[in-house]
Amino acid sequence: AHRDDGEFDARVALKVVRHGLHLDARMVRRFLDERQILAALDHPGIARLLDGGITDDGLPFFAMDFVDGVPIDRYCESRGLTVRERLELFARVCDAVAHAHGKQIVHRDIKPSNILVTDAGEPRLLDFGIAKLLDATGASTEITRRSERLLTPEYASPEQIRGDPVVVASDVYCLGVLLYELLTGQRPFRRVNRSSHELERAVLEEDPTRPSKIVRRDPRYRHVKGDLDAIVLTAMHKMPADRYPSAMELGADVRRHLGGEPVSSRSASSASRPQRSRRRNPGD
């Protein structure tokens, strides 16, 4: 949409509750919650809220930055980004998620289609439609009934699959899945002909294949094996307490790897540390 009040011209993304759904109190409540959450966020890696209100025919709406970009996975593939370039981009996504966490907001739906990258290489995190505010204990204030779960199974954490309260570490898990896909071109638990039920069972019960094993016949193998295996698998641990404590810590470990420094991942092998100290430019 375009602003049309004569003050100035601006292209925006417009989100409106569809006619008919505006009669659903829960739908409207989620929409208004998203608008309020966006109002609390101010980060260059997150699309900004610009305006909001009610249309003439009673439909809630809000306007936000129009992001002219493509999903992060498509961006990486179409540009032929190196492992290093993918990691640098991913670390910036971690910064945006960390900003939301600093406002006690958990996104809950981090996936490539919700992260657009502009032609200038700027990532933007979108769609806080199912985001949740955390309470004083650091957990979501709502337990969603299983029949009403709002999630994307391929990227959802085990606790989201179970319908448990989400925590900051739930987004860390989603970021781990995203990094897995950016490094390997595959989702960790997606298999041909696997049903949604089988996919959810896999998320709860199966260990993901190490990323380096997926790319073992690819030039990326030597960059992914070791630190990046450890980083991804720590982020994707089944138990929230065993993941990185925050998106900030995950991003920091990625940057340590990029700097040739030892990573803090609990899974990192001490045997590989001498290698890391000699390797100053990983992922080229």
Short mmCIF file of N, CA and C in Angstrom, two decimals, residues 31-92:
data_model
loop_
_atom_site.label_atom_id
_atom_site.label_comp_id
_atom_site.label_asym_id
_atom_site.label_seq_id
_atom_site.Cartn_x
_atom_site.Cartn_y
_atom_site.Cartn_z
N PHE A 31 -4.29 -10.57 16.65
CA PHE A 31 -3.89 -9.51 15.74
C PHE A 31 -3.46 -8.27 16.53
N LEU A 32 -4.26 -7.90 17.52
CA LEU A 32 -3.93 -6.73 18.33
C LEU A 32 -2.68 -6.97 19.16
N ASP A 33 -2.50 -8.21 19.61
CA ASP A 33 -1.28 -8.55 20.36
C ASP A 33 -0.05 -8.38 19.46
N GLU A 34 -0.17 -8.83 18.19
CA GLU A 34 0.96 -8.68 17.27
C GLU A 34 1.28 -7.21 17.06
N ARG A 35 0.26 -6.40 16.91
CA ARG A 35 0.47 -4.97 16.71
C ARG A 35 1.18 -4.35 17.91
N GLN A 36 0.77 -4.74 19.12
CA GLN A 36 1.40 -4.22 20.31
C GLN A 36 2.83 -4.69 20.45
N ILE A 37 3.08 -5.96 20.10
CA ILE A 37 4.44 -6.49 20.15
C ILE A 37 5.35 -5.73 19.19
N LEU A 38 4.87 -5.48 17.97
CA LEU A 38 5.67 -4.74 17.00
C LEU A 38 5.97 -3.33 17.48
N ALA A 39 5.02 -2.74 18.20
CA ALA A 39 5.22 -1.39 18.71
C ALA A 39 6.36 -1.33 19.72
N ALA A 40 6.64 -2.46 20.37
CA ALA A 40 7.70 -2.50 21.39
C ALA A 40 9.08 -2.76 20.80
N LEU A 41 9.14 -3.09 19.51
CA LEU A 41 10.41 -3.49 18.89
C LEU A 41 11.00 -2.37 18.05
N ASP A 42 12.29 -2.16 18.20
CA ASP A 42 12.98 -1.13 17.43
C ASP A 42 14.39 -1.63 17.12
N HIS A 43 14.50 -2.33 16.01
CA HIS A 43 15.78 -2.93 15.63
C HIS A 43 15.88 -2.94 14.11
N PRO A 44 17.06 -2.64 13.56
CA PRO A 44 17.18 -2.61 12.09
C PRO A 44 16.92 -3.95 11.42
N GLY A 45 16.98 -5.05 12.18
CA GLY A 45 16.72 -6.36 11.63
C GLY A 45 15.29 -6.82 11.76
N ILE A 46 14.40 -5.93 12.21
CA ILE A 46 12.98 -6.26 12.38
C ILE A 46 12.14 -5.21 11.67
N ALA A 47 11.19 -5.66 10.85
CA ALA A 47 10.31 -4.72 10.15
C ALA A 47 9.53 -3.89 11.16
N ARG A 48 9.53 -2.56 11.01
CA ARG A 48 8.93 -1.65 11.98
C ARG A 48 7.42 -1.48 11.80
N LEU A 49 6.74 -1.29 12.92
CA LEU A 49 5.34 -0.88 12.87
C LEU A 49 5.29 0.61 12.58
N LEU A 50 4.44 1.01 11.62
CA LEU A 50 4.33 2.41 11.24
C LEU A 50 3.02 3.05 11.65
N ASP A 51 1.94 2.28 11.62
CA ASP A 51 0.63 2.86 11.91
C ASP A 51 -0.35 1.71 12.16
N GLY A 52 -1.50 2.04 12.70
CA GLY A 52 -2.52 1.03 12.93
C GLY A 52 -3.84 1.67 13.26
N GLY A 53 -4.91 0.89 13.15
CA GLY A 53 -6.23 1.42 13.45
C GLY A 53 -7.33 0.49 12.97
N ILE A 54 -8.47 1.10 12.61
CA ILE A 54 -9.64 0.36 12.16
C ILE A 54 -10.08 0.93 10.81
N THR A 55 -10.34 0.08 9.84
CA THR A 55 -10.80 0.56 8.55
C THR A 55 -12.23 1.09 8.67
N ASP A 56 -12.70 1.77 7.61
CA ASP A 56 -14.05 2.33 7.63
C ASP A 56 -15.12 1.27 7.83
N ASP A 57 -14.83 0.03 7.39
CA ASP A 57 -15.83 -1.02 7.58
C ASP A 57 -15.53 -1.92 8.78
N GLY A 58 -14.72 -1.37 9.72
CA GLY A 58 -14.56 -2.04 11.01
C GLY A 58 -13.52 -3.13 11.09
N LEU A 59 -12.58 -3.18 10.16
CA LEU A 59 -11.56 -4.22 10.17
C LEU A 59 -10.26 -3.70 10.78
N PRO A 60 -9.73 -4.33 11.81
CA PRO A 60 -8.44 -3.89 12.37
C PRO A 60 -7.32 -4.03 11.34
N PHE A 61 -6.38 -3.07 11.35
CA PHE A 61 -5.26 -3.13 10.42
C PHE A 61 -4.03 -2.53 11.08
N PHE A 62 -2.88 -2.85 10.50
CA PHE A 62 -1.68 -2.07 10.81
C PHE A 62 -0.78 -2.03 9.58
N ALA A 63 0.04 -1.00 9.52
CA ALA A 63 0.99 -0.82 8.43
C ALA A 63 2.40 -0.93 9.00
N MET A 64 3.27 -1.58 8.22
CA MET A 64 4.66 -1.74 8.65
C MET A 64 5.58 -1.57 7.46
N ASP A 65 6.88 -1.56 7.74
CA ASP A 65 7.86 -1.45 6.66
C ASP A 65 7.59 -2.46 5.56
N PHE A 66 7.63 -2.00 4.33
CA PHE A 66 7.57 -2.94 3.22
C PHE A 66 8.99 -3.43 2.96
N VAL A 67 9.20 -4.73 3.10
CA VAL A 67 10.53 -5.30 2.89
C VAL A 67 10.58 -5.94 1.51
N ASP A 68 11.35 -5.35 0.64
CA ASP A 68 11.49 -5.86 -0.72
C ASP A 68 12.66 -6.84 -0.71
N GLY A 69 12.35 -8.11 -0.45
CA GLY A 69 13.41 -9.10 -0.35
C GLY A 69 12.89 -10.50 -0.61
N VAL A 70 13.76 -11.48 -0.44
CA VAL A 70 13.40 -12.88 -0.64
C VAL A 70 13.76 -13.66 0.63
N PRO A 71 13.11 -14.82 0.84
CA PRO A 71 13.44 -15.64 2.02
C PRO A 71 14.94 -15.94 2.09
N ILE A 72 15.44 -16.02 3.30
CA ILE A 72 16.88 -16.12 3.52
C ILE A 72 17.48 -17.36 2.86
N ASP A 73 16.76 -18.47 2.82
CA ASP A 73 17.33 -19.67 2.18
C ASP A 73 17.48 -19.47 0.67
N ARG A 74 16.46 -18.88 0.05
CA ARG A 74 16.53 -18.60 -1.39
C ARG A 74 17.62 -17.58 -1.69
N TYR A 75 17.76 -16.60 -0.82
CA TYR A 75 18.80 -15.58 -1.01
C TYR A 75 20.18 -16.23 -1.02
N CYS A 76 20.43 -17.10 -0.05
CA CYS A 76 21.74 -17.75 0.05
C CYS A 76 22.03 -18.61 -1.17
N GLU A 77 21.02 -19.34 -1.63
CA GLU A 77 21.22 -20.23 -2.77
C GLU A 77 21.37 -19.45 -4.07
N SER A 78 20.50 -18.47 -4.28
CA SER A 78 20.54 -17.72 -5.55
C SER A 78 21.80 -16.90 -5.69
N ARG A 79 22.36 -16.45 -4.56
CA ARG A 79 23.59 -15.67 -4.60
C ARG A 79 24.84 -16.54 -4.49
N GLY A 80 24.65 -17.84 -4.26
CA GLY A 80 25.80 -18.73 -4.12
C GLY A 80 26.69 -18.35 -2.96
N LEU A 81 26.09 -17.97 -1.82
CA LEU A 81 26.88 -17.51 -0.69
C LEU A 81 27.77 -18.62 -0.14
N THR A 82 28.97 -18.25 0.28
CA THR A 82 29.87 -19.19 0.93
C THR A 82 29.35 -19.51 2.33
N VAL A 83 29.93 -20.51 2.96
CA VAL A 83 29.56 -20.84 4.34
C VAL A 83 29.79 -19.63 5.23
N ARG A 84 30.89 -18.98 5.06
CA ARG A 84 31.19 -17.80 5.88
C ARG A 84 30.12 -16.72 5.72
N GLU A 85 29.74 -16.43 4.49
CA GLU A 85 28.74 -15.40 4.23
C GLU A 85 27.39 -15.79 4.82
N ARG A 86 27.05 -17.07 4.78
CA ARG A 86 25.79 -17.53 5.38
C ARG A 86 25.83 -17.36 6.89
N LEU A 87 26.97 -17.64 7.49
CA LEU A 87 27.10 -17.50 8.94
C LEU A 87 27.01 -16.03 9.35
N GLU A 88 27.62 -15.16 8.59
CA GLU A 88 27.55 -13.73 8.90
C GLU A 88 26.11 -13.23 8.84
N LEU A 89 25.38 -13.69 7.84
CA LEU A 89 23.98 -13.30 7.70
C LEU A 89 23.15 -13.88 8.85
N PHE A 90 23.39 -15.13 9.17
CA PHE A 90 22.66 -15.79 10.26
C PHE A 90 22.92 -15.09 11.59
N ALA A 91 24.15 -14.68 11.85
CA ALA A 91 24.47 -14.01 13.11
C ALA A 91 23.66 -12.72 13.26
N ARG A 92 23.39 -12.04 12.15
CA ARG A 92 22.59 -10.82 12.20
C ARG A 92 21.13 -11.14 12.51
#
